[in-house]
Short mmCIF file of C-alpha atoms in Angstrom, two decimals:
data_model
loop_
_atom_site.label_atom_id
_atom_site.label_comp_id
_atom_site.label_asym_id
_atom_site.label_seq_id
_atom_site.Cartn_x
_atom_site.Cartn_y
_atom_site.Cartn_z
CA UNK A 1 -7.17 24.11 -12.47
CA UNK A 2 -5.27 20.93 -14.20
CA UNK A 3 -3.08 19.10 -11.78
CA UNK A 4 -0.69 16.24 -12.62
CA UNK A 5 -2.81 13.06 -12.72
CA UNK A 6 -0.12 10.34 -11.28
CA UNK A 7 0.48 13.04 -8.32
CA UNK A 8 -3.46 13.49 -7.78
CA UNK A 9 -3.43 10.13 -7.25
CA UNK A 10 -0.70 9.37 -4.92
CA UNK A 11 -1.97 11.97 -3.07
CA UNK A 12 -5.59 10.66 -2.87
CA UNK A 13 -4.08 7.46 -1.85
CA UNK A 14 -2.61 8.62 1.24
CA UNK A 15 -5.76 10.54 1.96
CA UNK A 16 -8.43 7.73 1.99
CA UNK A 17 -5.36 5.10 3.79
CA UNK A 18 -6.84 3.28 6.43
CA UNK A 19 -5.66 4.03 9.83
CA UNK A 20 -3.92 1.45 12.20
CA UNK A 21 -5.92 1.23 14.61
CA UNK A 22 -9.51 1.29 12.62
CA UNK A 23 -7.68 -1.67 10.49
CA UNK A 24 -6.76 -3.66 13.38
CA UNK A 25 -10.48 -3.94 14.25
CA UNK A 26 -11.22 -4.53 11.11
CA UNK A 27 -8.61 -7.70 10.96
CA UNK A 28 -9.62 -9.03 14.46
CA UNK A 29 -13.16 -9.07 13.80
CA UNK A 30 -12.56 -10.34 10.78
CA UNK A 31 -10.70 -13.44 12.45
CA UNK A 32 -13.10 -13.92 14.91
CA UNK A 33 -16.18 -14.18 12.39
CA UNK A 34 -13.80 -16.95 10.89
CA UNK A 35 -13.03 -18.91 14.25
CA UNK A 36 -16.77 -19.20 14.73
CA UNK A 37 -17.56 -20.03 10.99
CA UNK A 38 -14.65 -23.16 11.34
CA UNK A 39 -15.81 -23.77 15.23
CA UNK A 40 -19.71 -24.70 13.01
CA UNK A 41 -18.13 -26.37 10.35
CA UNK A 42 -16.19 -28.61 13.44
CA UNK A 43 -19.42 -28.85 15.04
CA UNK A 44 -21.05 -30.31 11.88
CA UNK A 45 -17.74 -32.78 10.99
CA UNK A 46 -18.01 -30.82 7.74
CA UNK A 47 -15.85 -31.92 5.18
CA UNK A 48 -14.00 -28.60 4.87
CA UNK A 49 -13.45 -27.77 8.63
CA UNK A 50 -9.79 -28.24 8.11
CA UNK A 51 -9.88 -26.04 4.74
CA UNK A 52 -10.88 -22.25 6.15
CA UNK A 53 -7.35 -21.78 8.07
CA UNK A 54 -7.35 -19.05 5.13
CA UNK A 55 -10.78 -17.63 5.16
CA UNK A 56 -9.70 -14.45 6.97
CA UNK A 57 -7.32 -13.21 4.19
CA UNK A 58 -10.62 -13.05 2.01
CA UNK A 59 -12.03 -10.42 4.34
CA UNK A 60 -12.95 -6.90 3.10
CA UNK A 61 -14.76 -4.69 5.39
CA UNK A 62 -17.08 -2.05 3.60
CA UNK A 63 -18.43 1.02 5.10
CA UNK A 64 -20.84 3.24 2.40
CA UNK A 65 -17.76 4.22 0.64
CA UNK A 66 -14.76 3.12 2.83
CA UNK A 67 -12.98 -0.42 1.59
CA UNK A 68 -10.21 -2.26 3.92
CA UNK A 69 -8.94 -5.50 3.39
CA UNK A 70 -5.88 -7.20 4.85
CA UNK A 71 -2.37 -6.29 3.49
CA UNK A 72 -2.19 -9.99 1.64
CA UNK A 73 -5.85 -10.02 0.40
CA UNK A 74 -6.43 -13.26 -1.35
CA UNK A 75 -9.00 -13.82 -4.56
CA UNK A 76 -9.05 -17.49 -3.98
CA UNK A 77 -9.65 -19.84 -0.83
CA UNK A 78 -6.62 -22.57 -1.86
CA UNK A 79 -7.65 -25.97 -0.37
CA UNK A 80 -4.88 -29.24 -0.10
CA UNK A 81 -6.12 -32.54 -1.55
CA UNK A 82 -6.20 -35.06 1.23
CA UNK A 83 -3.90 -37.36 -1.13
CA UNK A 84 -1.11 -37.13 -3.76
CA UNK A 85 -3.05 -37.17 -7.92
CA UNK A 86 -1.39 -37.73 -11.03
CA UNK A 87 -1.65 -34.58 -12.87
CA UNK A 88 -2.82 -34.63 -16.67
CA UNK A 89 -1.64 -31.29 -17.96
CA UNK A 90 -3.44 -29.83 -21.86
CA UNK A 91 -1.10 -27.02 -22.72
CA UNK A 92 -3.80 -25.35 -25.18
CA UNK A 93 -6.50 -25.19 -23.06
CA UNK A 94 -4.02 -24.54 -19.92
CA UNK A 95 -6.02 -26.97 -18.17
CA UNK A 96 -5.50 -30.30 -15.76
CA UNK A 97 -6.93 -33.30 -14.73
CA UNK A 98 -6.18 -34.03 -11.49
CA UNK A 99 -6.48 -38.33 -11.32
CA UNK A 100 -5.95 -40.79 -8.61
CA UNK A 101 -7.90 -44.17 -9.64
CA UNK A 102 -9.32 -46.12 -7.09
CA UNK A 103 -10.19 -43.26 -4.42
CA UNK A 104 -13.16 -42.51 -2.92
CA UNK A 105 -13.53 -39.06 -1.41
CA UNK A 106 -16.29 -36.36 -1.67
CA UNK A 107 -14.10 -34.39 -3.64
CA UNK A 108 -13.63 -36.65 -6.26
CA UNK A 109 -16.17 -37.96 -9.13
CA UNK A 110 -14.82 -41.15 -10.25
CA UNK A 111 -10.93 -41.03 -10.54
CA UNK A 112 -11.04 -37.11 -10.79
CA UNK A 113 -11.45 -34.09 -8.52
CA UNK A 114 -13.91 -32.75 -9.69
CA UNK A 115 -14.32 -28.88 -9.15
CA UNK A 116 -18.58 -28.92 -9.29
CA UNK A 117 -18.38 -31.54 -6.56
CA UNK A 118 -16.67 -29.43 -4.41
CA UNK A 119 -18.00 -25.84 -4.86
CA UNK A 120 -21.89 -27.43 -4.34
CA UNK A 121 -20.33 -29.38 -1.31
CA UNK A 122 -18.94 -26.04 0.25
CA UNK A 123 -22.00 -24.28 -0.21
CA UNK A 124 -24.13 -26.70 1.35
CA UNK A 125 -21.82 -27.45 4.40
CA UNK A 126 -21.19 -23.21 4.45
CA UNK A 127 -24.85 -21.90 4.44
CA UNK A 128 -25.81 -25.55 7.14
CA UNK A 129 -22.72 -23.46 9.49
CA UNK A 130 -23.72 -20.07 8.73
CA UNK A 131 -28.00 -20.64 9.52
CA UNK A 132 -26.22 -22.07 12.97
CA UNK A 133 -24.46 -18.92 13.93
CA UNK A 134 -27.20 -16.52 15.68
CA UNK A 135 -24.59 -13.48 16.11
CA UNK A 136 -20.84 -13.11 16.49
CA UNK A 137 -19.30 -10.33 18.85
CA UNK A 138 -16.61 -8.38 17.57
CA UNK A 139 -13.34 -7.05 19.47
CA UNK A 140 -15.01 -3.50 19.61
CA UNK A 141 -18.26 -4.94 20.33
CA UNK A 142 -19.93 -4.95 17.29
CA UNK A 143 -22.68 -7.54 16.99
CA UNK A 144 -22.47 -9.15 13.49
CA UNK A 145 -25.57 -11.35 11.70
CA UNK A 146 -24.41 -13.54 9.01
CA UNK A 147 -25.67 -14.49 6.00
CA UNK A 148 -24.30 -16.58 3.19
CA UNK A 149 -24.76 -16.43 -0.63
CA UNK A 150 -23.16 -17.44 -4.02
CA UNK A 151 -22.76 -16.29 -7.75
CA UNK A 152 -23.59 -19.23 -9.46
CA UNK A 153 -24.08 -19.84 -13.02
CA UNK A 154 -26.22 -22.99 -14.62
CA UNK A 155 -26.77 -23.31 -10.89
CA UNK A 156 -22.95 -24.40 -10.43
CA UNK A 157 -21.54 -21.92 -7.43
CA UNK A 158 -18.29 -20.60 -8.43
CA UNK A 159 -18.09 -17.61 -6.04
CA UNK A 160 -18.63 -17.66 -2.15
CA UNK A 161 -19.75 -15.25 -0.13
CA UNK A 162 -20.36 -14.96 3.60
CA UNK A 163 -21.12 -11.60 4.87
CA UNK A 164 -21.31 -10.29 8.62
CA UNK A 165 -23.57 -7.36 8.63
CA UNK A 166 -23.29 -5.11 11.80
CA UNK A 167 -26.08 -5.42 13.48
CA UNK A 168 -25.96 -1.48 14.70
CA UNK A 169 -25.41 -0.30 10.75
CA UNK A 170 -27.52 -2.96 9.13
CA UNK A 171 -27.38 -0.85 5.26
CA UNK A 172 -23.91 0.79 5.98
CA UNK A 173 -21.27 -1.60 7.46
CA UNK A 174 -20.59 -4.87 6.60
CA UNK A 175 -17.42 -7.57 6.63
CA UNK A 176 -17.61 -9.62 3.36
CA UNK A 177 -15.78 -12.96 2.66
CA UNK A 178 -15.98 -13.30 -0.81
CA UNK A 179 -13.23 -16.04 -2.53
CA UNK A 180 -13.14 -18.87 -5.63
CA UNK A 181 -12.56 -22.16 -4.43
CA UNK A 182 -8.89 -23.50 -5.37
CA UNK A 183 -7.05 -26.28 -5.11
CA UNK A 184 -3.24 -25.23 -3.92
CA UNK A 185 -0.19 -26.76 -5.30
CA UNK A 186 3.70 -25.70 -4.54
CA UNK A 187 6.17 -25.79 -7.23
CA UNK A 188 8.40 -28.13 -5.50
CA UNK A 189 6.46 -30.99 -4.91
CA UNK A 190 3.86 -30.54 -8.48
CA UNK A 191 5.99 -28.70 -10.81
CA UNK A 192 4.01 -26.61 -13.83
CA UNK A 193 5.40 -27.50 -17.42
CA UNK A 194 7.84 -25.69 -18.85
CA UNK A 195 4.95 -23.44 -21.04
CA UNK A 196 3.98 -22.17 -18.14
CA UNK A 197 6.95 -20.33 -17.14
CA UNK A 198 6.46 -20.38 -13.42
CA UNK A 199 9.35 -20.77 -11.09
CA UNK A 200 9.80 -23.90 -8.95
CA UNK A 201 9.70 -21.87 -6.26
CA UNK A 202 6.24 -20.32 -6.41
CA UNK A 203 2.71 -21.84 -5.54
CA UNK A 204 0.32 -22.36 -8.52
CA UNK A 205 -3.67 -22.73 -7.98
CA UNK A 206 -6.30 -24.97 -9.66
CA UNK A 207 -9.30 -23.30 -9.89
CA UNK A 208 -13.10 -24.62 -11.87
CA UNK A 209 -14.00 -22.39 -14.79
CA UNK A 210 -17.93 -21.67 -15.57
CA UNK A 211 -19.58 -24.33 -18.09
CA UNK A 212 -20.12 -21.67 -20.73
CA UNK A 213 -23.49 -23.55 -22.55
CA UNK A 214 -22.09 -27.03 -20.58
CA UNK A 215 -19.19 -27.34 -22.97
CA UNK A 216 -16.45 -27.85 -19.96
CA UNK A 217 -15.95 -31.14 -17.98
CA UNK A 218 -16.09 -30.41 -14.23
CA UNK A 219 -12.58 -32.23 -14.14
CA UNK A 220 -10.99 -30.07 -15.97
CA UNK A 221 -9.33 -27.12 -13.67
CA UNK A 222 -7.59 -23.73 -15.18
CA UNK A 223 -3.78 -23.55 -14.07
CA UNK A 224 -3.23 -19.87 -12.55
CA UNK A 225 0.27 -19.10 -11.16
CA UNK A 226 -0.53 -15.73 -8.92
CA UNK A 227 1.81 -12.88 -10.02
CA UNK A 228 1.37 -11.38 -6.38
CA UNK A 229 2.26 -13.99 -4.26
CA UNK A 230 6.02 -12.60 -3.67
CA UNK A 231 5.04 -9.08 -3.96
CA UNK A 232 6.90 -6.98 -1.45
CA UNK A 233 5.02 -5.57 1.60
CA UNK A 234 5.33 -1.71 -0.03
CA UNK A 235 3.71 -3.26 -3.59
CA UNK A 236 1.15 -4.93 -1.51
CA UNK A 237 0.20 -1.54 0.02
CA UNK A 238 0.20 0.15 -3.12
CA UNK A 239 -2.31 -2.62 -4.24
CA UNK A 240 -4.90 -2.12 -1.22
CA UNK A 241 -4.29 1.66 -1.81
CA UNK A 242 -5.44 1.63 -5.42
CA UNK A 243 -8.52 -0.67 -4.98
CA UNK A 244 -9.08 1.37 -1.73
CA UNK A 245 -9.54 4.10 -4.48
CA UNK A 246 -11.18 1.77 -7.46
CA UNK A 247 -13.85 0.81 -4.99
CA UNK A 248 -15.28 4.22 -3.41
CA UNK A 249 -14.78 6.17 -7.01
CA UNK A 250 -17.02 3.37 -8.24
CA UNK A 251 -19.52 3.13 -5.51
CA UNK A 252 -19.74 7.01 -5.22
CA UNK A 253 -20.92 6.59 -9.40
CA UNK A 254 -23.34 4.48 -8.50
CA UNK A 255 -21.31 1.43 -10.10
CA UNK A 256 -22.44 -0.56 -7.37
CA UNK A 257 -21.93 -4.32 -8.92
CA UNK A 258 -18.57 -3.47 -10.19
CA UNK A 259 -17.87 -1.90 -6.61
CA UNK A 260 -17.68 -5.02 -4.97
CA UNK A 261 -14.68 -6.46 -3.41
CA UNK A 262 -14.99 -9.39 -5.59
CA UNK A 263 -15.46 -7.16 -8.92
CA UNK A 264 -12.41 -5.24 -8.12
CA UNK A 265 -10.15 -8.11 -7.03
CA UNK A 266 -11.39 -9.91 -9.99
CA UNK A 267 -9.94 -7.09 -12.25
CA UNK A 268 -6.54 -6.87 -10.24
CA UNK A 269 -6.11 -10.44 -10.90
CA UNK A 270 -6.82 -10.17 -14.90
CA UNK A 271 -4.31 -7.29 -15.11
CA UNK A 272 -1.60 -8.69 -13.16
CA UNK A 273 -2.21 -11.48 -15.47
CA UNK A 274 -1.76 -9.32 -18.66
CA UNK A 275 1.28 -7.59 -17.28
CA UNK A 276 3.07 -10.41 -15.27
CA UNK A 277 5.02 -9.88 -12.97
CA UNK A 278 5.94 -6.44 -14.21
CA UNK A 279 3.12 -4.98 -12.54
CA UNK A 280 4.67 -4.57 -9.68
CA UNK A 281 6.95 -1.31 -11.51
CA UNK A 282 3.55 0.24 -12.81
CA UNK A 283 2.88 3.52 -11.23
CA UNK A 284 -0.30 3.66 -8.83
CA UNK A 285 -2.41 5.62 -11.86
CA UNK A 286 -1.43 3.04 -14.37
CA UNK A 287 -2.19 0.05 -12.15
CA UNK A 288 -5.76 1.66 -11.28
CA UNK A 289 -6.77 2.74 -15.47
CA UNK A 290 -5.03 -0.94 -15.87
CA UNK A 291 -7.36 -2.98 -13.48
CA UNK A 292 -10.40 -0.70 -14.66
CA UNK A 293 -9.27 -1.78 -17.92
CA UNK A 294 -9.09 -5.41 -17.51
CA UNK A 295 -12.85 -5.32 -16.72
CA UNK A 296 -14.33 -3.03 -19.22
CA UNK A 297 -12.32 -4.56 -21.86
CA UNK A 298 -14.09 -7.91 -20.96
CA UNK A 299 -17.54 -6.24 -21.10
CA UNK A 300 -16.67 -4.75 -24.18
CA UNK A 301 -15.52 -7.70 -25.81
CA UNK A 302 -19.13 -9.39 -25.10
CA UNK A 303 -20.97 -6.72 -26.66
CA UNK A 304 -19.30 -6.62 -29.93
CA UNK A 305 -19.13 -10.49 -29.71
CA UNK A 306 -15.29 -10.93 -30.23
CA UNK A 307 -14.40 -13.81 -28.33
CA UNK A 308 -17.03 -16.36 -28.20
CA UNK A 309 -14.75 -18.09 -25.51
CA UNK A 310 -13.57 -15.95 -22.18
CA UNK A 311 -10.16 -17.17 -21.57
CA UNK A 312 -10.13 -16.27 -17.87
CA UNK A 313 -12.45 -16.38 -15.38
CA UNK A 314 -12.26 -12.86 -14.70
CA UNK A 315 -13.42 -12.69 -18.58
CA UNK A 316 -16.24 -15.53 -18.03
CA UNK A 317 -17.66 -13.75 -14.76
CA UNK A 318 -17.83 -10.03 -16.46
CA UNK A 319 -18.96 -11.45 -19.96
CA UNK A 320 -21.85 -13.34 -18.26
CA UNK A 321 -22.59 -10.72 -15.47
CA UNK A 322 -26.14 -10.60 -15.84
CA UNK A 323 -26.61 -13.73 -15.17
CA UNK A 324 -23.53 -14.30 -12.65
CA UNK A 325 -25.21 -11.22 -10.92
CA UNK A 326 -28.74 -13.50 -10.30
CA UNK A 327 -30.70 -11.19 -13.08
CA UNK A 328 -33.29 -14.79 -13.54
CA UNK A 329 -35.53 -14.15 -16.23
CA UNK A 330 -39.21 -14.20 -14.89
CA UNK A 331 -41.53 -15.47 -17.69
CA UNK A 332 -43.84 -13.65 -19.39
CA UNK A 333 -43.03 -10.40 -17.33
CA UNK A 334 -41.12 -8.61 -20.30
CA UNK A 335 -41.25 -5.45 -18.37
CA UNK A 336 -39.66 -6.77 -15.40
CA UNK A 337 -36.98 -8.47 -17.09
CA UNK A 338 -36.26 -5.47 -18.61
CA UNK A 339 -36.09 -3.41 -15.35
CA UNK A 340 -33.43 -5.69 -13.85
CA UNK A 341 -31.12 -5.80 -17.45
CA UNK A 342 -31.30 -1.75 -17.57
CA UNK A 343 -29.86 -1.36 -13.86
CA UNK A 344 -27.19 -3.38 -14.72
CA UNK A 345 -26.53 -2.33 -18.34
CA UNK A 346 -26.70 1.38 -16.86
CA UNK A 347 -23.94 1.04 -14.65
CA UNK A 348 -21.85 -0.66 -17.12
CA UNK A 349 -22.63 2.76 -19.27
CA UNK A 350 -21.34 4.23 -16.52
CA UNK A 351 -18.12 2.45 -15.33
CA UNK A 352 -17.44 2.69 -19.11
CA UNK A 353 -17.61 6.33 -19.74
CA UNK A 354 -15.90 6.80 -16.06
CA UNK A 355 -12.99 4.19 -17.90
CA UNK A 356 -12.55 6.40 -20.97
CA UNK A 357 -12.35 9.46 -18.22
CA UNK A 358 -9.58 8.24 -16.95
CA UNK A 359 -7.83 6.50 -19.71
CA UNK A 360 -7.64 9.77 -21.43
CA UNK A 361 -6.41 11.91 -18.01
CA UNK A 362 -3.36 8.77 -17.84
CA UNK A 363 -3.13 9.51 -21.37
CA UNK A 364 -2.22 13.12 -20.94
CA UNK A 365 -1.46 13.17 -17.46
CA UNK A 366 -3.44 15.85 -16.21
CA UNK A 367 -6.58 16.24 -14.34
CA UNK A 368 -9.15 18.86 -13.30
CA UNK A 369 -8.92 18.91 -9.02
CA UNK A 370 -13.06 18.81 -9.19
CA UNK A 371 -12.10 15.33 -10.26
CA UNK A 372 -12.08 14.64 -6.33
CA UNK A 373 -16.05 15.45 -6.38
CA UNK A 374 -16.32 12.08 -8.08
CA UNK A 375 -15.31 10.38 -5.16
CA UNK A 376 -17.87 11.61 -2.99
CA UNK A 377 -21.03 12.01 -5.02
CA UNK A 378 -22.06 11.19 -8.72
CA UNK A 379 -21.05 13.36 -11.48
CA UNK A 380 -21.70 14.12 -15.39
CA UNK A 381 -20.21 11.18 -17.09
CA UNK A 382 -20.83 11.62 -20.71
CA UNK A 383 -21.53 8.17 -23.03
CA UNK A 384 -19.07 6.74 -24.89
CA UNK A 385 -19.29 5.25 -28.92
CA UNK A 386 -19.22 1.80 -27.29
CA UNK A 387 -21.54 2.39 -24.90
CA UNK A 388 -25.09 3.77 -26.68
CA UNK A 389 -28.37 3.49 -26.56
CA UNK A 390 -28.21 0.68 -29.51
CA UNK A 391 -26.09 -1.62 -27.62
CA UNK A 392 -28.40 -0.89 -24.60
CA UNK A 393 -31.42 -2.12 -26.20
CA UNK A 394 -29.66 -5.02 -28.21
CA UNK A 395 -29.63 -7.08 -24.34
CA UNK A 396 -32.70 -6.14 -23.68
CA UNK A 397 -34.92 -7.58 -26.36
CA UNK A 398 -37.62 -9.75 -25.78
CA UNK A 399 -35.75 -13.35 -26.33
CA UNK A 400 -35.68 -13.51 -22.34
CA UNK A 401 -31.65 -14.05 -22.28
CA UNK A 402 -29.45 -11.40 -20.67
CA UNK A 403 -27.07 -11.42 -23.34
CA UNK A 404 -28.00 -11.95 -27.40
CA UNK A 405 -25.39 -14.28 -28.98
CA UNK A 406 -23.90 -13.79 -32.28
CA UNK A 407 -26.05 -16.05 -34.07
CA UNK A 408 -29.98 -14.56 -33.25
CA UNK A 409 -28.14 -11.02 -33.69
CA UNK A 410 -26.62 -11.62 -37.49
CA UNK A 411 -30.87 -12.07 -38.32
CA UNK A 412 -32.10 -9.26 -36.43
CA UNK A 413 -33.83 -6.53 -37.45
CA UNK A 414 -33.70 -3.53 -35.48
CA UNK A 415 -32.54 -3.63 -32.06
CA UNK A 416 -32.09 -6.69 -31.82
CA UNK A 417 -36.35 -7.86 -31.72
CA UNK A 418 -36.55 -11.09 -33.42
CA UNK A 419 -39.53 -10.74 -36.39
CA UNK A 420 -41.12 -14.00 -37.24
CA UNK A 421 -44.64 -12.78 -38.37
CA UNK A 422 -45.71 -14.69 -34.71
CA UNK A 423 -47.34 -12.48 -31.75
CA UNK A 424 -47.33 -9.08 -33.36
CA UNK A 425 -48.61 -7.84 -30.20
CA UNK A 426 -45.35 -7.84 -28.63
CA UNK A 427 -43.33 -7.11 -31.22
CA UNK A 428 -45.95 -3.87 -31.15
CA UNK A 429 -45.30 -3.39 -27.67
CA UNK A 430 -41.24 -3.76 -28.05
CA UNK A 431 -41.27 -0.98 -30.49
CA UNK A 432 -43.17 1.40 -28.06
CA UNK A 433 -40.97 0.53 -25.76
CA UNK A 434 -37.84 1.47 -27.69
CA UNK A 435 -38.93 4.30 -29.43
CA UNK A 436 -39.63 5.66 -26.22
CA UNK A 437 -36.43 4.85 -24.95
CA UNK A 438 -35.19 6.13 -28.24
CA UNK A 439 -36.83 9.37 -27.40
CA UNK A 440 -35.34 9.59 -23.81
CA UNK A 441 -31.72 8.98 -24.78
CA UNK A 442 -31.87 11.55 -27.53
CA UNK A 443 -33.17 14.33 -25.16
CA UNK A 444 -30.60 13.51 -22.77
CA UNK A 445 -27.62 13.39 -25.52
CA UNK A 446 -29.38 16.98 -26.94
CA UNK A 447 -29.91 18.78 -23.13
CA UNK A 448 -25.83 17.25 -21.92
CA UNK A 449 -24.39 18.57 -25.34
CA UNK A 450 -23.67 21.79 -24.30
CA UNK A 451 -22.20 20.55 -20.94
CA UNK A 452 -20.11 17.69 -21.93
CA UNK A 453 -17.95 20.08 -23.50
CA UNK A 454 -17.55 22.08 -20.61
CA UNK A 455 -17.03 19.33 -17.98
CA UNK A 456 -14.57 17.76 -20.32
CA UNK A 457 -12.61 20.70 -20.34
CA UNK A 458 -12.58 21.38 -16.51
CA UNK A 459 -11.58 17.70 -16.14
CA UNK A 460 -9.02 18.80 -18.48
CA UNK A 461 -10.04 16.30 -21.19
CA UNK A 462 -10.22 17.41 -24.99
#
């Protein structure tokens, strides 16, 4: 039975909305995991323990397949200078420099702040507050442990992430701070150039970029005005509805790293970027395919090596996930390395075919009602043309780097197995280990055929 797709989803929105009373728990726990995180960081004279007054708006509480976060989730964790800089705008990279000469402070690496300073001085002064904290009791009386980690990349954190785990549901639920570290400028004291196009009135953020293969100075910050910052309260509902959705359809495919609060708010951010501030007058099913979009348009990109430089950091986190994820290369353990690539290739196979799914249902605006099952346990998803076993194997080869760059691939043989006439013994093995991947995929494609078609046209896709 085909049902209208944009109706579906209003309809699951109101469904899976958090109740008032289980989300005011949710927000005073939250706050009270922050007052003892800032009470440390006082303890400690940390640097930053007059920085966190907006840690709690980073909160998302996660519960198997239940998401809440606070009305006015934030992405970043904006942090004031302690005095005035001379800004140093460069309107093609749209970058800053943010000077004040002759100023010491540890925020600062000669007569710049410096945004590598700062993220590795947060994370030591963070996980110093967190080891202190021994448990933290809730409103409802939920005991939480805490434990504090980072994405990182070139060992430069660029993500934060403290996470409470209740100490009664230790693999269930969990309250997760995860933010970027930003420096927080308003309009009408540091106005943006005119290229920019932001009003006076609005805040802008500086935040640090990764140092894709070290080519970016630590001084230099990316400029982001946030589109959602004078959102209405009914637009900022919408937005915790859809992720509310985004997040358990994705967790119930087993799409657990692009599940997480940080994935998803990640993606919100790159679409409100690409639409501006018309996002706000996209319909609930275009803002979800939209943010679903933004992500596995940025994974996509990275495969077929069409932009050698992410633009975003949304972009630099989702190109470089294997290795933003912590998947470390052991040496000499090809088989392990290629254990940890697969789980994460896999469910990037599978939040792309789920994309395509529901690109095509916006598309014609109609959708099977099993398409509800998919929120509460895996389903078929069939493979997409960008998605194969080819481009599967390409990341996995035996160069130990999670991602082949366009130079070693234009020489490649094969899948991707560099051939130099050296240690034919692993080149041997490499082949075995395709072919019987090779074999695998093939079975699969030959045993789905028959019901792709059919699930297709029950989800009421042609």
């Amino acid at each position: 039975m085909l049902e209208n797709f944009s109706d579906v989803i209003k309809d699951l929105c109101i469904l899976f909305a958090v109740g008032l009373k289980p989300h005011q728990n949710f927000i005073n726990d939250a706050k009270i995991i922050c007052e003892a995180v800032q009470q440390q960081m006082v303890k400690d004279d940390a640097v930053f323990k007059k920085h966190m007054w907006n840690l709690d708006k980073t909160a998302a509480q996660v519960d198997t397949l239940h998401l809440d976060m606070p009305l006015t989730f934030q992405i970043f964790l904006p942090v004031r200078l302690p005095v005035p800089v001379k800004p140093i705008f460069n309107e093609q990279e749209r970058t800053v420099k943010l000077n004040r000469p002759n100023f010491r402070h540890p925020f600062f690496y000669g007569n710049a702040a410096n945004a590598k300073c700062m993220n590795l001085l947060l994370q030591k002064e963070l996980m110093a507050a967190v080891e202190k904290i021994q448990g933290v009791v809730g409103c409802t009386g939920a005991i939480y442990d805490m434990k504090y980690t980072v994405w990182s990349y070139h060992e430069v954190p660029f993500v934060h992430q403290m996470v409470a785990v209740d100490r009664s549901k230790p693999k269930q639920r969990c309250i997760r701070f995860d933010f970027v570290l930003a420096l927080e400028f308003d309009g009408s004291e540091q106005p943006l150039p005119t290229y920019f196009k932001a009003p006076i009135s609005h805040r802008w953020f500086a935040y640090g970029m990764l140092s894709i293969e070290g080519g970016r100075d630590p001084a230099d910050w990316s400029v982001l005005v946030p589109k959602w910052q004078m959102a209405t309260a009914s637009t900022c509902l919408r937005n915790l509805n859809m992720l509310i959705i985004l997040h358990r359809l994705l967790r119930a495919q087993l799409c657990y790293s692009f599940a997480l609060p940080m994935s998803i708010k990640l993606g919100f951010a790159m679409a409100t970027e690409e639409y501006g501030e018309d996002y706000q007058h996209l319909g609930i099913a275009e803002l979800l395919v939209s943010v679903r979009n933004s992500i596995i348009w940025a994974i996509i990109i990275i495969d077929l090596h069409l932009l050698s430089t992410p633009q975003t950091l949304g972009h630099q986190v989702f190109c470089n996930f294997c290795d933003v994820m912590g998947i470390q290369c052991i040496q000499g353990d090809q088989a392990a390395n290629t254990r940890k690539l697969m789980r994460i290739r896999k469910q990037q196979m599978r939040t792309n075919g789920l994309f395509h799914l529901l690109s095509e249902a916006l598309r014609m605006n109609c959708i099977a009602m099993e398409f509800i099952r998919a929120l509460f346990r895996p389903v078929y998803i069939p493979l997409t043309a960008s998605c194969d076993f080819d481009q599967l194997m390409a990341t996995t080869s035996n160069n130990n780097t999670p991602v082949e760059t366009e130079s070693d691939a234009k020489g490649t043989p094969g899948y991707g197995a560099r051939d130099t006439g050296k240690d034919t013994r692993r080149a041997r093995r490499d082949k075995q280990f395709r072919a019987c991947w090779q074999r695998k995929f093939t079975c699969q494609r030959q045993l789905g055929a028959g019901k792709k078609s059919e699930l297709e046209s029950r989800w009421g896709l042609q």
